[in-house]
Coordinates of C-alpha atoms in Angstrom, one line a residue:
Chain A
X195 CA -153.2 59.8 -138.7
X196 CA -154.3 63.1 -140.6
X197 CA -157.6 63.1 -140.6
X198 CA -160.4 63.3 -143.6
X199 CA -163.7 65.3 -142.8
X200 CA -167.0 64.6 -144.8
X201 CA -169.4 67.0 -144.0
X202 CA -172.7 68.8 -144.7
X203 CA -175.9 70.0 -143.8
X204 CA -177.8 67.6 -145.4
X205 CA -176.9 63.6 -145.3
X206 CA -173.5 64.3 -146.2
X207 CA -173.3 61.6 -148.5
X208 CA -172.6 63.7 -151.5
X209 CA -169.2 64.4 -149.2
X210 CA -168.7 60.9 -148.2
X211 CA -168.9 59.2 -151.5
X212 CA -166.9 62.1 -154.2
X213 CA -164.3 62.7 -150.9
X214 CA -163.5 59.3 -150.5
X215 CA -163.2 58.6 -154.5
X216 CA -160.8 61.7 -154.6
X217 CA -158.7 59.7 -151.0
X218 CA -158.8 56.3 -153.3
X219 CA -156.5 58.2 -155.8
X220 CA -153.9 58.4 -153.5
X221 CA -152.0 55.2 -151.3
X222 CA -152.3 57.0 -148.4
X223 CA -154.6 56.1 -145.1
X224 CA -156.7 58.8 -143.4
X225 CA -158.9 59.3 -140.3
X226 CA -161.9 59.2 -141.9
X227 CA -165.3 61.2 -139.9
X228 CA -168.8 62.2 -141.1
X229 CA -170.7 64.9 -139.7
X230 CA -174.4 65.4 -141.1
X231 CA -177.0 67.5 -140.8
X232 CA -174.4 70.7 -139.5
X233 CA -177.6 73.0 -139.5
X234 CA -177.4 75.3 -137.3
X235 CA -174.3 77.8 -136.2
X236 CA -174.1 75.8 -133.1
X237 CA -173.5 72.7 -134.6
X238 CA -171.0 74.6 -136.8
X239 CA -168.9 76.2 -133.7
X240 CA -168.8 72.1 -132.2
X241 CA -168.0 70.8 -135.7
X242 CA -164.5 73.4 -136.1
X243 CA -163.7 72.8 -133.0
X244 CA -163.2 69.2 -133.9
X245 CA -162.2 69.8 -137.2
X246 CA -159.4 72.0 -135.3
X247 CA -159.2 69.6 -132.5
X248 CA -158.2 66.6 -135.0
X249 CA -155.6 69.0 -137.4
X250 CA -153.2 70.1 -134.3
X251 CA -153.6 66.2 -132.9
X252 CA -152.6 65.0 -136.4
X253 CA -149.9 67.6 -136.5
X254 CA -151.2 68.2 -140.4
X255 CA -154.0 70.4 -140.7
X256 CA -157.4 67.8 -141.6
X257 CA -158.9 67.7 -145.4
X258 CA -162.2 69.4 -145.3
X259 CA -165.0 68.3 -148.0
X260 CA -168.2 69.9 -148.1
X261 CA -171.1 70.2 -149.4
X262 CA -172.8 73.4 -147.6
X263 CA -176.2 74.9 -149.2
X264 CA -176.6 77.0 -145.8
X265 CA -173.9 80.6 -146.9
X266 CA -173.9 81.0 -143.2
X267 CA -172.9 78.0 -141.6
X268 CA -170.4 77.3 -144.5
X269 CA -168.6 80.3 -143.4
X270 CA -168.5 79.1 -140.1
X271 CA -166.2 75.8 -141.6
X272 CA -164.3 78.0 -143.9
X273 CA -162.8 79.2 -141.0
X274 CA -160.9 76.3 -139.7
X275 CA -157.4 75.3 -139.4
X276 CA -158.2 72.3 -142.3
X277 CA -157.3 72.5 -146.3
X278 CA -161.0 72.3 -147.7
X279 CA -162.4 71.7 -150.2
X280 CA -166.2 72.8 -151.4
X281 CA -167.2 70.0 -153.7
X282 CA -170.7 72.9 -155.1
X283 CA -168.2 76.1 -155.8
X284 CA -166.6 74.7 -159.0
X285 CA -169.8 74.0 -160.8
X286 CA -172.3 75.0 -159.6
X287 CA -171.7 79.0 -161.4
X288 CA -170.7 77.2 -164.8
X289 CA -173.6 75.2 -164.6
X290 CA -176.1 78.0 -164.0
X291 CA -174.6 79.7 -166.9
X292 CA -175.4 76.5 -169.0
X293 CA -178.8 76.1 -167.7
X294 CA -179.8 80.2 -167.8
X295 CA -181.4 79.4 -164.4
X296 CA -180.3 80.2 -161.1
X297 CA -179.7 77.5 -158.4
X298 CA -181.9 77.1 -155.6
X299 CA -180.5 75.4 -152.9
X300 CA -182.7 73.3 -150.4
X301 CA -181.1 71.2 -147.5
X302 CA -181.8 67.8 -148.0
X303 CA -182.9 68.3 -152.1
X304 CA -180.5 65.5 -152.8
X305 CA -181.3 62.7 -150.9
X306 CA -184.2 63.7 -149.4
X307 CA -187.5 60.9 -150.4
X308 CA -188.9 61.8 -154.3
X309 CA -192.4 60.9 -153.5
X310 CA -192.3 57.7 -156.4
X311 CA -189.0 57.2 -156.0
X312 CA -189.3 55.9 -152.3
X313 CA -192.1 53.6 -152.9
X314 CA -190.6 52.3 -155.8
X315 CA -188.0 51.1 -153.8
X316 CA -189.4 50.3 -150.6
X317 CA -191.8 47.8 -152.8
X318 CA -188.7 46.4 -154.3
X319 CA -187.3 46.2 -150.7
X320 CA -189.8 44.0 -149.9
X321 CA -190.1 42.1 -153.1
X322 CA -186.5 41.5 -152.8
X323 CA -187.6 39.4 -149.3
X324 CA -190.3 37.8 -150.3
X325 CA -188.2 36.2 -153.2
X326 CA -185.0 35.9 -151.6
X327 CA -183.1 32.4 -152.2
X328 CA -185.6 30.7 -154.2
X329 CA -188.8 31.2 -150.9
X330 CA -190.6 31.7 -153.4
X331 CA -190.8 30.9 -157.3
X332 CA -194.9 31.5 -158.3
X333 CA -193.8 35.8 -158.8
X334 CA -191.2 36.0 -160.9
X335 CA -193.4 38.0 -163.6
X336 CA -193.1 41.1 -161.3
X337 CA -189.0 40.8 -161.2
X338 CA -187.6 42.9 -163.5
X339 CA -184.3 40.4 -163.0
X340 CA -183.9 36.4 -161.4
X341 CA -180.4 35.9 -159.6
X342 CA -178.9 32.4 -159.9
X343 CA -176.2 30.9 -158.8
X344 CA -174.9 28.6 -155.7
X345 CA -174.9 29.6 -152.7
X346 CA -172.7 31.8 -151.2
X347 CA -172.1 33.7 -154.9
X348 CA -173.4 36.7 -153.7
X349 CA -176.9 36.8 -155.2
X350 CA -178.9 38.4 -151.8
X351 CA -176.9 41.8 -151.5
X352 CA -177.0 42.5 -154.8
X353 CA -180.4 41.7 -155.0
X354 CA -181.4 43.8 -151.8
X355 CA -178.6 46.3 -153.2
X356 CA -180.7 46.6 -156.8
X357 CA -183.4 47.6 -154.4
X358 CA -182.9 50.0 -152.1
X359 CA -180.3 51.8 -154.3
X360 CA -182.3 52.1 -157.7
X361 CA -185.6 50.4 -157.4
X362 CA -185.6 47.4 -158.9
X363 CA -187.0 44.2 -157.8
X364 CA -184.4 41.7 -158.7
X365 CA -185.6 38.1 -157.1
X366 CA -182.8 35.5 -156.5
X367 CA -183.1 31.9 -157.1
X368 CA -180.3 29.6 -155.5
X369 CA -179.6 26.2 -157.7
X370 CA -178.2 23.7 -154.2
X371 CA -177.0 20.0 -154.5
X372 CA -179.8 18.7 -155.2
X373 CA -180.7 20.2 -158.5
X374 CA -176.8 19.2 -160.1
X375 CA -177.3 15.8 -160.8
X376 CA -178.2 17.1 -163.8
X377 CA -178.5 20.9 -163.9
X378 CA -181.5 23.1 -166.1
X379 CA -183.3 25.5 -165.8
X380 CA -185.9 24.8 -163.5
X381 CA -189.7 24.7 -165.2
X382 CA -190.9 27.6 -163.2
X383 CA -188.5 29.8 -164.1
X384 CA -188.5 28.6 -168.3
X385 CA -191.1 31.3 -168.8
X386 CA -188.4 34.0 -167.7
X387 CA -185.1 33.1 -169.3
X388 CA -184.9 36.5 -170.4
X389 CA -185.2 37.6 -166.7
X390 CA -181.9 35.3 -165.5
X391 CA -178.9 36.6 -165.0
X392 CA -176.2 34.3 -163.4
X393 CA -173.5 34.9 -159.7
X394 CA -170.5 32.9 -160.4
X395 CA -167.5 32.8 -158.0
X396 CA -163.7 31.0 -158.3
X397 CA -164.1 27.3 -156.2
X398 CA -161.5 28.6 -154.4
X399 CA -163.6 31.6 -153.0
X400 CA -166.6 29.8 -152.5
X401 CA -164.8 27.0 -150.4
X402 CA -163.4 29.9 -147.6
X403 CA -165.9 31.4 -147.7
X404 CA -168.7 29.0 -147.5
X405 CA -166.0 27.1 -144.8
X406 CA -166.6 30.3 -142.5
X407 CA -169.6 29.5 -142.1
X408 CA -169.6 25.3 -142.2
X409 CA -166.7 23.8 -141.3
X410 CA -165.9 20.2 -143.0
X411 CA -168.6 19.7 -144.6
X412 CA -170.1 18.1 -147.8
X413 CA -171.4 22.0 -148.3
X414 CA -167.8 23.7 -147.7
X415 CA -165.8 20.1 -149.7
X416 CA -163.7 21.3 -152.3
X417 CA -164.9 18.7 -153.9
X418 CA -168.3 19.7 -153.9
X419 CA -167.7 23.9 -154.4
X420 CA -166.0 22.8 -157.4
X421 CA -168.6 20.4 -159.1
X422 CA -170.9 23.4 -158.4
X423 CA -169.4 26.0 -160.2
X424 CA -168.7 24.0 -162.6
X425 CA -172.2 22.9 -163.3
X426 CA -173.6 26.5 -163.2
X427 CA -171.1 27.6 -165.2
X428 CA -172.1 25.4 -167.9
X429 CA -175.8 26.0 -167.6
X430 CA -175.1 29.7 -167.8
X431 CA -172.7 29.3 -171.3
X432 CA -175.7 26.5 -172.4
X433 CA -178.6 27.9 -171.9
X434 CA -177.3 31.8 -172.9
X435 CA -177.6 33.1 -169.5
X436 CA -175.6 36.4 -169.0
X437 CA -173.0 35.9 -166.1
X438 CA -170.6 37.2 -164.0
X439 CA -167.7 36.5 -162.2
X440 CA -168.5 38.3 -158.3
X441 CA -165.1 37.3 -156.6
X442 CA -163.3 39.9 -156.8
X443 CA -166.4 42.6 -156.6
X444 CA -167.7 44.2 -154.3
X445 CA -171.2 44.8 -154.2
X446 CA -171.3 48.5 -155.8
X447 CA -169.5 46.6 -159.2
X448 CA -171.5 43.5 -159.5
X449 CA -175.3 45.6 -159.1
X450 CA -173.8 48.2 -161.6
X451 CA -172.3 45.2 -164.0
X452 CA -176.2 43.9 -164.1
X453 CA -177.1 46.8 -165.1
X454 CA -174.9 47.5 -167.1
X455 CA -175.2 44.4 -169.1
X456 CA -178.8 43.8 -169.1
X457 CA -180.1 47.3 -169.9
X458 CA -182.5 48.0 -166.8
X459 CA -183.5 51.1 -165.6
X460 CA -183.3 52.6 -162.5
X461 CA -186.4 53.8 -160.9
X462 CA -184.2 55.9 -159.0
X463 CA -181.7 59.3 -159.6
Chain B
X247 CA -186.2 67.1 -172.7
X248 CA -182.1 67.3 -171.8
X249 CA -180.4 64.5 -171.2
X250 CA -177.5 64.4 -168.2
X251 CA -175.3 61.2 -168.6
X252 CA -172.6 60.1 -165.5
X253 CA -169.8 57.9 -166.9
X254 CA -167.2 56.6 -165.6
X255 CA -164.6 53.6 -166.6
X256 CA -165.2 52.3 -162.8
X257 CA -168.9 51.8 -161.7
X258 CA -169.9 55.7 -162.7
X259 CA -171.1 55.5 -158.8
X260 CA -169.1 59.0 -158.5
X261 CA -170.7 60.4 -161.4
X262 CA -173.9 59.8 -160.5
X263 CA -174.2 60.1 -156.8
X264 CA -172.4 63.6 -157.7
X265 CA -174.3 65.1 -160.8
X266 CA -177.3 63.9 -159.6
X267 CA -176.7 66.3 -156.3
X268 CA -175.6 69.0 -158.3
X269 CA -178.4 69.1 -160.6
X270 CA -180.9 69.0 -157.9
X271 CA -180.0 72.0 -156.9
X272 CA -181.9 73.3 -160.9
X273 CA -185.3 73.2 -160.7
X274 CA -185.1 71.1 -164.1
X275 CA -185.9 68.1 -164.6
X276 CA -183.5 65.9 -167.1
X277 CA -183.3 62.6 -168.7
X278 CA -180.6 61.1 -166.8
X279 CA -178.4 58.1 -167.9
X280 CA -175.4 55.9 -166.1
X281 CA -173.0 54.3 -168.2
X282 CA -170.5 52.1 -166.7
X283 CA -167.3 50.6 -167.6
X284 CA -166.3 52.7 -170.8
X285 CA -162.6 50.8 -170.9
X286 CA -161.9 50.1 -173.8
X287 CA -161.8 52.9 -176.8
X288 CA -164.6 50.7 -178.3
X289 CA -167.1 51.8 -175.8
X290 CA -166.0 54.9 -175.9
X291 CA -166.9 55.5 -178.8
X292 CA -170.1 53.8 -178.8
X293 CA -170.8 56.1 -175.3
X294 CA -169.7 59.3 -177.2
X295 CA -171.9 58.0 -180.3
X296 CA -175.1 57.8 -177.8
X297 CA -174.1 61.2 -176.6
X298 CA -174.3 62.7 -180.1
X299 CA -177.0 61.4 -180.6
X300 CA -178.6 62.7 -177.0
X301 CA -177.9 65.8 -178.2
X302 CA -179.2 66.3 -181.1
X303 CA -182.3 64.8 -180.4
X304 CA -182.7 67.2 -176.8
X305 CA -181.7 70.5 -179.0
X306 CA -179.4 70.9 -176.6
X307 CA -175.9 69.0 -175.6
X308 CA -176.2 66.9 -173.1
X309 CA -174.3 67.4 -169.5
X310 CA -171.9 64.9 -169.1
X311 CA -170.5 64.5 -165.8
X312 CA -167.6 61.9 -165.8
X313 CA -163.9 61.0 -163.7
X314 CA -162.1 59.0 -165.8
X315 CA -158.7 57.5 -164.8
X316 CA -158.1 56.4 -167.8
X317 CA -156.7 59.1 -170.5
X318 CA -157.4 57.6 -173.7
X319 CA -160.8 56.5 -173.1
X320 CA -161.6 60.6 -171.4
X321 CA -160.3 62.2 -174.8
X322 CA -162.7 60.6 -176.6
X323 CA -165.5 61.2 -174.1
X324 CA -164.1 65.1 -174.6
X325 CA -165.1 64.7 -177.6
X326 CA -168.2 65.0 -177.8
X327 CA -170.7 67.2 -178.6
X328 CA -171.8 67.9 -175.3
X329 CA -171.2 70.6 -171.8
X330 CA -168.4 68.2 -170.0
X331 CA -168.2 68.5 -166.3
X332 CA -164.9 66.4 -164.8
X333 CA -165.1 66.5 -161.6
X334 CA -161.9 64.4 -160.8
X335 CA -159.6 67.4 -162.3
X336 CA -161.0 70.6 -159.7
X337 CA -159.5 68.9 -156.9
X338 CA -156.6 66.4 -158.5
X339 CA -153.7 68.4 -158.6
X340 CA -154.3 70.5 -155.1
X341 CA -154.6 67.8 -153.7
X342 CA -151.4 65.9 -155.0
X343 CA -149.9 69.1 -153.9
X344 CA -151.3 69.1 -150.3
X345 CA -150.4 65.5 -149.4
X346 CA -147.2 66.1 -151.4
X347 CA -147.8 63.0 -153.7
X348 CA -149.0 62.0 -156.8
X349 CA -152.2 60.6 -157.5
X350 CA -152.1 57.3 -158.7
X351 CA -155.3 56.6 -159.8
X352 CA -156.6 52.5 -160.6
X353 CA -159.8 52.3 -161.7
X354 CA -162.2 50.7 -159.7
X355 CA -160.5 51.0 -156.7
X356 CA -163.1 53.4 -155.2
X357 CA -166.1 51.3 -154.7
X358 CA -164.1 48.4 -155.1
X359 CA -163.9 44.9 -152.7
X360 CA -161.6 46.2 -149.7
X361 CA -160.8 42.6 -148.8
X362 CA -162.0 44.2 -145.0
X363 CA -165.8 46.0 -145.5
X364 CA -166.7 43.4 -148.1
X365 CA -167.0 41.4 -145.0
X366 CA -168.4 43.3 -142.6
X367 CA -171.1 44.1 -144.3
X368 CA -172.0 40.9 -146.0
X369 CA -171.9 40.1 -141.7
X370 CA -174.0 42.8 -141.4
X371 CA -176.4 42.0 -144.1
X372 CA -177.2 38.2 -143.0
X373 CA -177.7 39.9 -140.0
X374 CA -179.6 42.2 -141.0
X375 CA -181.6 39.6 -142.1
X376 CA -181.7 37.0 -139.4
X377 CA -182.8 40.2 -137.2
X378 CA -185.0 41.0 -139.4
X379 CA -188.6 42.1 -137.4
X380 CA -188.3 40.4 -134.7
X381 CA -187.8 37.0 -135.7
X382 CA -184.8 36.8 -133.8
X383 CA -184.9 37.7 -130.1
X384 CA -181.9 35.7 -129.2
X385 CA -178.6 37.8 -130.7
X386 CA -178.9 41.3 -129.5
X387 CA -175.4 41.0 -128.5
X388 CA -173.8 41.2 -131.2
X389 CA -176.1 44.3 -132.6
X390 CA -175.0 47.5 -133.1
X391 CA -178.2 48.6 -133.0
X392 CA -181.5 47.8 -132.4
X393 CA -184.2 49.3 -134.1
X394 CA -188.1 49.5 -133.0
X395 CA -191.2 51.0 -133.9
X396 CA -194.6 50.3 -135.4
X397 CA -195.0 48.0 -138.6
X398 CA -194.2 49.5 -141.2
X399 CA -192.6 52.3 -139.9
X400 CA -189.4 52.0 -142.2
X401 CA -187.2 49.3 -139.4
X402 CA -186.4 46.8 -142.4
X403 CA -185.1 49.0 -145.3
X404 CA -183.3 51.3 -142.8
X405 CA -181.8 48.5 -141.1
X406 CA -180.7 47.1 -144.2
X407 CA -179.1 50.0 -145.7
X408 CA -177.0 50.6 -142.4
X409 CA -175.8 46.6 -143.3
X410 CA -175.2 47.8 -147.1
X411 CA -173.8 51.1 -146.6
X412 CA -171.9 50.9 -144.0
X413 CA -171.7 47.2 -142.6
X414 CA -173.5 48.2 -139.4
X415 CA -175.3 45.2 -138.1
X416 CA -178.8 46.8 -137.0
X417 CA -181.6 44.4 -136.0
X418 CA -185.4 45.4 -135.9
X419 CA -187.4 44.4 -133.9
X420 CA -191.9 45.6 -134.4
X421 CA -194.4 46.7 -131.6
X422 CA -197.1 45.2 -132.8
X423 CA -200.8 45.2 -131.6
X424 CA -200.4 42.6 -128.9
X425 CA -197.8 44.5 -126.8
X426 CA -200.0 48.1 -127.0
X427 CA -202.3 47.0 -124.0
X428 CA -199.6 48.4 -122.1
X429 CA -196.2 49.1 -124.1
X430 CA -193.2 48.6 -121.9
X431 CA -189.9 47.5 -123.6
X432 CA -189.7 43.5 -123.4
X433 CA -187.4 41.5 -121.4
X434 CA -184.9 40.1 -124.3
X435 CA -184.8 43.4 -124.6
X436 CA -184.0 45.8 -121.4
X437 CA -180.3 44.5 -121.1
X438 CA -179.8 45.5 -124.6
X439 CA -182.1 49.8 -123.3
X440 CA -178.6 51.7 -124.8
X441 CA -178.9 49.8 -128.7
X442 CA -182.5 50.6 -128.7
X443 CA -183.6 53.5 -131.7
X444 CA -187.3 53.9 -132.2
X445 CA -188.7 54.8 -135.4
X446 CA -192.6 56.7 -135.2
X447 CA -194.2 58.6 -138.6
X448 CA -197.1 60.4 -138.6
X449 CA -200.2 58.4 -138.2
X450 CA -202.0 59.5 -141.2
X451 CA -198.8 58.4 -143.2
X452 CA -199.4 54.6 -141.8
X453 CA -202.7 54.5 -142.4
X454 CA -202.1 55.4 -145.7
X455 CA -199.0 53.1 -146.4
X456 CA -201.3 49.8 -144.6
X457 CA -204.3 50.8 -146.3
X458 CA -202.0 49.8 -149.5
X459 CA -200.9 46.2 -148.1
X460 CA -203.9 45.6 -146.2
X461 CA -206.7 48.0 -146.8
X462 CA -210.3 47.6 -144.3
X463 CA -208.3 45.9 -141.4
X464 CA -207.7 46.5 -138.2
X465 CA -204.1 47.3 -139.2
X466 CA -204.9 49.8 -141.0
X467 CA -208.0 51.8 -139.8
X468 CA -207.3 55.5 -138.3
X469 CA -207.7 54.7 -135.0
X470 CA -205.3 51.3 -134.8
X471 CA -202.6 53.2 -136.5
X472 CA -202.8 56.7 -133.7
X473 CA -203.0 54.6 -131.0
X474 CA -199.6 52.2 -131.9
X475 CA -198.1 55.8 -132.7
X476 CA -198.7 57.5 -129.6
X477 CA -198.3 54.4 -127.6
X478 CA -194.7 54.1 -129.6
X479 CA -193.6 58.0 -128.8
X480 CA -194.9 57.6 -125.1
X481 CA -192.5 54.9 -125.1
X482 CA -189.8 56.5 -126.3
X483 CA -190.4 59.3 -124.2
X484 CA -190.3 57.4 -120.8
X485 CA -187.9 55.3 -121.8
X486 CA -185.6 57.8 -123.5
X487 CA -185.0 55.6 -126.2
X488 CA -183.7 57.9 -129.2
X489 CA -185.8 58.1 -132.0
X490 CA -186.5 60.0 -135.4
X491 CA -190.1 60.2 -137.5
X492 CA -189.6 59.2 -140.5
X493 CA -192.7 60.6 -142.7
X494 CA -190.9 63.2 -144.6
X495 CA -187.6 61.1 -144.8
X496 CA -185.5 59.0 -147.5
X497 CA -183.7 55.9 -146.5
X498 CA -180.5 57.8 -146.6
X499 CA -181.8 60.4 -144.5
X500 CA -183.1 57.8 -141.9
X501 CA -179.6 56.0 -141.3
X502 CA -177.5 59.1 -141.6
X503 CA -179.4 60.2 -138.4
X504 CA -179.6 57.0 -137.1
X505 CA -175.7 57.6 -137.5
X506 CA -175.5 61.2 -135.9
X507 CA -177.6 61.0 -133.4
X508 CA -176.1 57.7 -132.4
X509 CA -172.6 58.2 -132.8
X510 CA -172.1 54.5 -134.6
X511 CA -168.9 54.0 -136.6
X512 CA -168.9 52.9 -140.2
X513 CA -167.2 50.1 -140.8
X514 CA -166.8 50.7 -144.5
X515 CA -165.5 54.2 -146.1

């Protein structure tokens, strides 16, 4: 199989995210490799050897997507037996011209710690953990958003992703079987109606997920799952709670949709 | 302030990550906006109006970084009064040539759900939560890595990031005051020595962080923080546990370094 390398003298997150986005346009399989912090000529030479080996093993030259700030290291990489894609090159000169200012490449600026956003994010992670799964219902003043939904509809990963990526404080509250008889917004959530955001999921997918965790239980039964989904969707509609169906969505898509629908501001860029 | 827009007919994560990486090369401040899921001409026209408004308000045309798969929508955006950077354009044609295959752009492929990686990630998040902060010391067979360190050295956010981004199962175990008298690897961790990865932090930073959470306590005292840091670093060295100092690192950098040092494989690309 042909190899694709995502490499950088920093975290290589940009190369990885963007390189992977490009390759996802092609219906072809690749062997993916990320190599980060290639900061010395020694590491560059080791990386070059690894890339060259992959090229000769794969029969076709490896694809190498890179973002280097250090020129000396980049030149070594550019001498690899591979097809190279320099992600910065097509954009830096036009941006310099447009901004009338020279780029000041500095390794580790992109994904390094910005004093403010760092604290936001750690605080937000702590908030999401403390207010996960209805474990604490007294902190909702602080929430930027409160995700609601049945068990296993995607609330916890989404809340954590909002916290880690964007510094957004997301609590989450589960509607359980006990709530279902006559499902309403619990009293402690009522003052925060505007912060509520609903998740729902296709009943069949919910059955499959719950079955993986607790087979042959009431919790995972078709009847129960269908009833819960029906009830929460009715609640969302009656109470005008915005909601999305997470069945076919990744965590990235769920959170991007939550941000798009709520207009919540990211604390971090 | 000049505006920068990161937009797409998908999640806009690629535009956001890469656009932000490019702008971080310039010592200039921007007003950042991400607009995702611009999938209809109606939304495109609304976005165009918003961009044009930002351009005239900012005095200078906004910078627009985009990755559109839908041509009709892209054409509307390209008629904005703004400086446009099409991220896909410089790379798609060369890749098509190199791969001898046409790109099959499909909205939402990049950050959408890949059946396998999705489950890996949700499982990994559940694992990280269940095995957070030493709350469970019986599950370490399953761990890909076990982060150790003093309280507030960055274990929890790092474990969650590894899970959410890469589907890696990271447990974390804190060394507390009770362990310090004669710090050794606890018995239940000994069989998993090879999975241990240490985090440390500068004592002064630790004092500041703990002081923000529990001022004037033994926990946040200079003496206690210095002692804990000294003891864990001694342990890492004696026991040959690889470790990094997280003081100046973002969560992205910490996890990239953990991956680089351990050679752990990502489950998701």
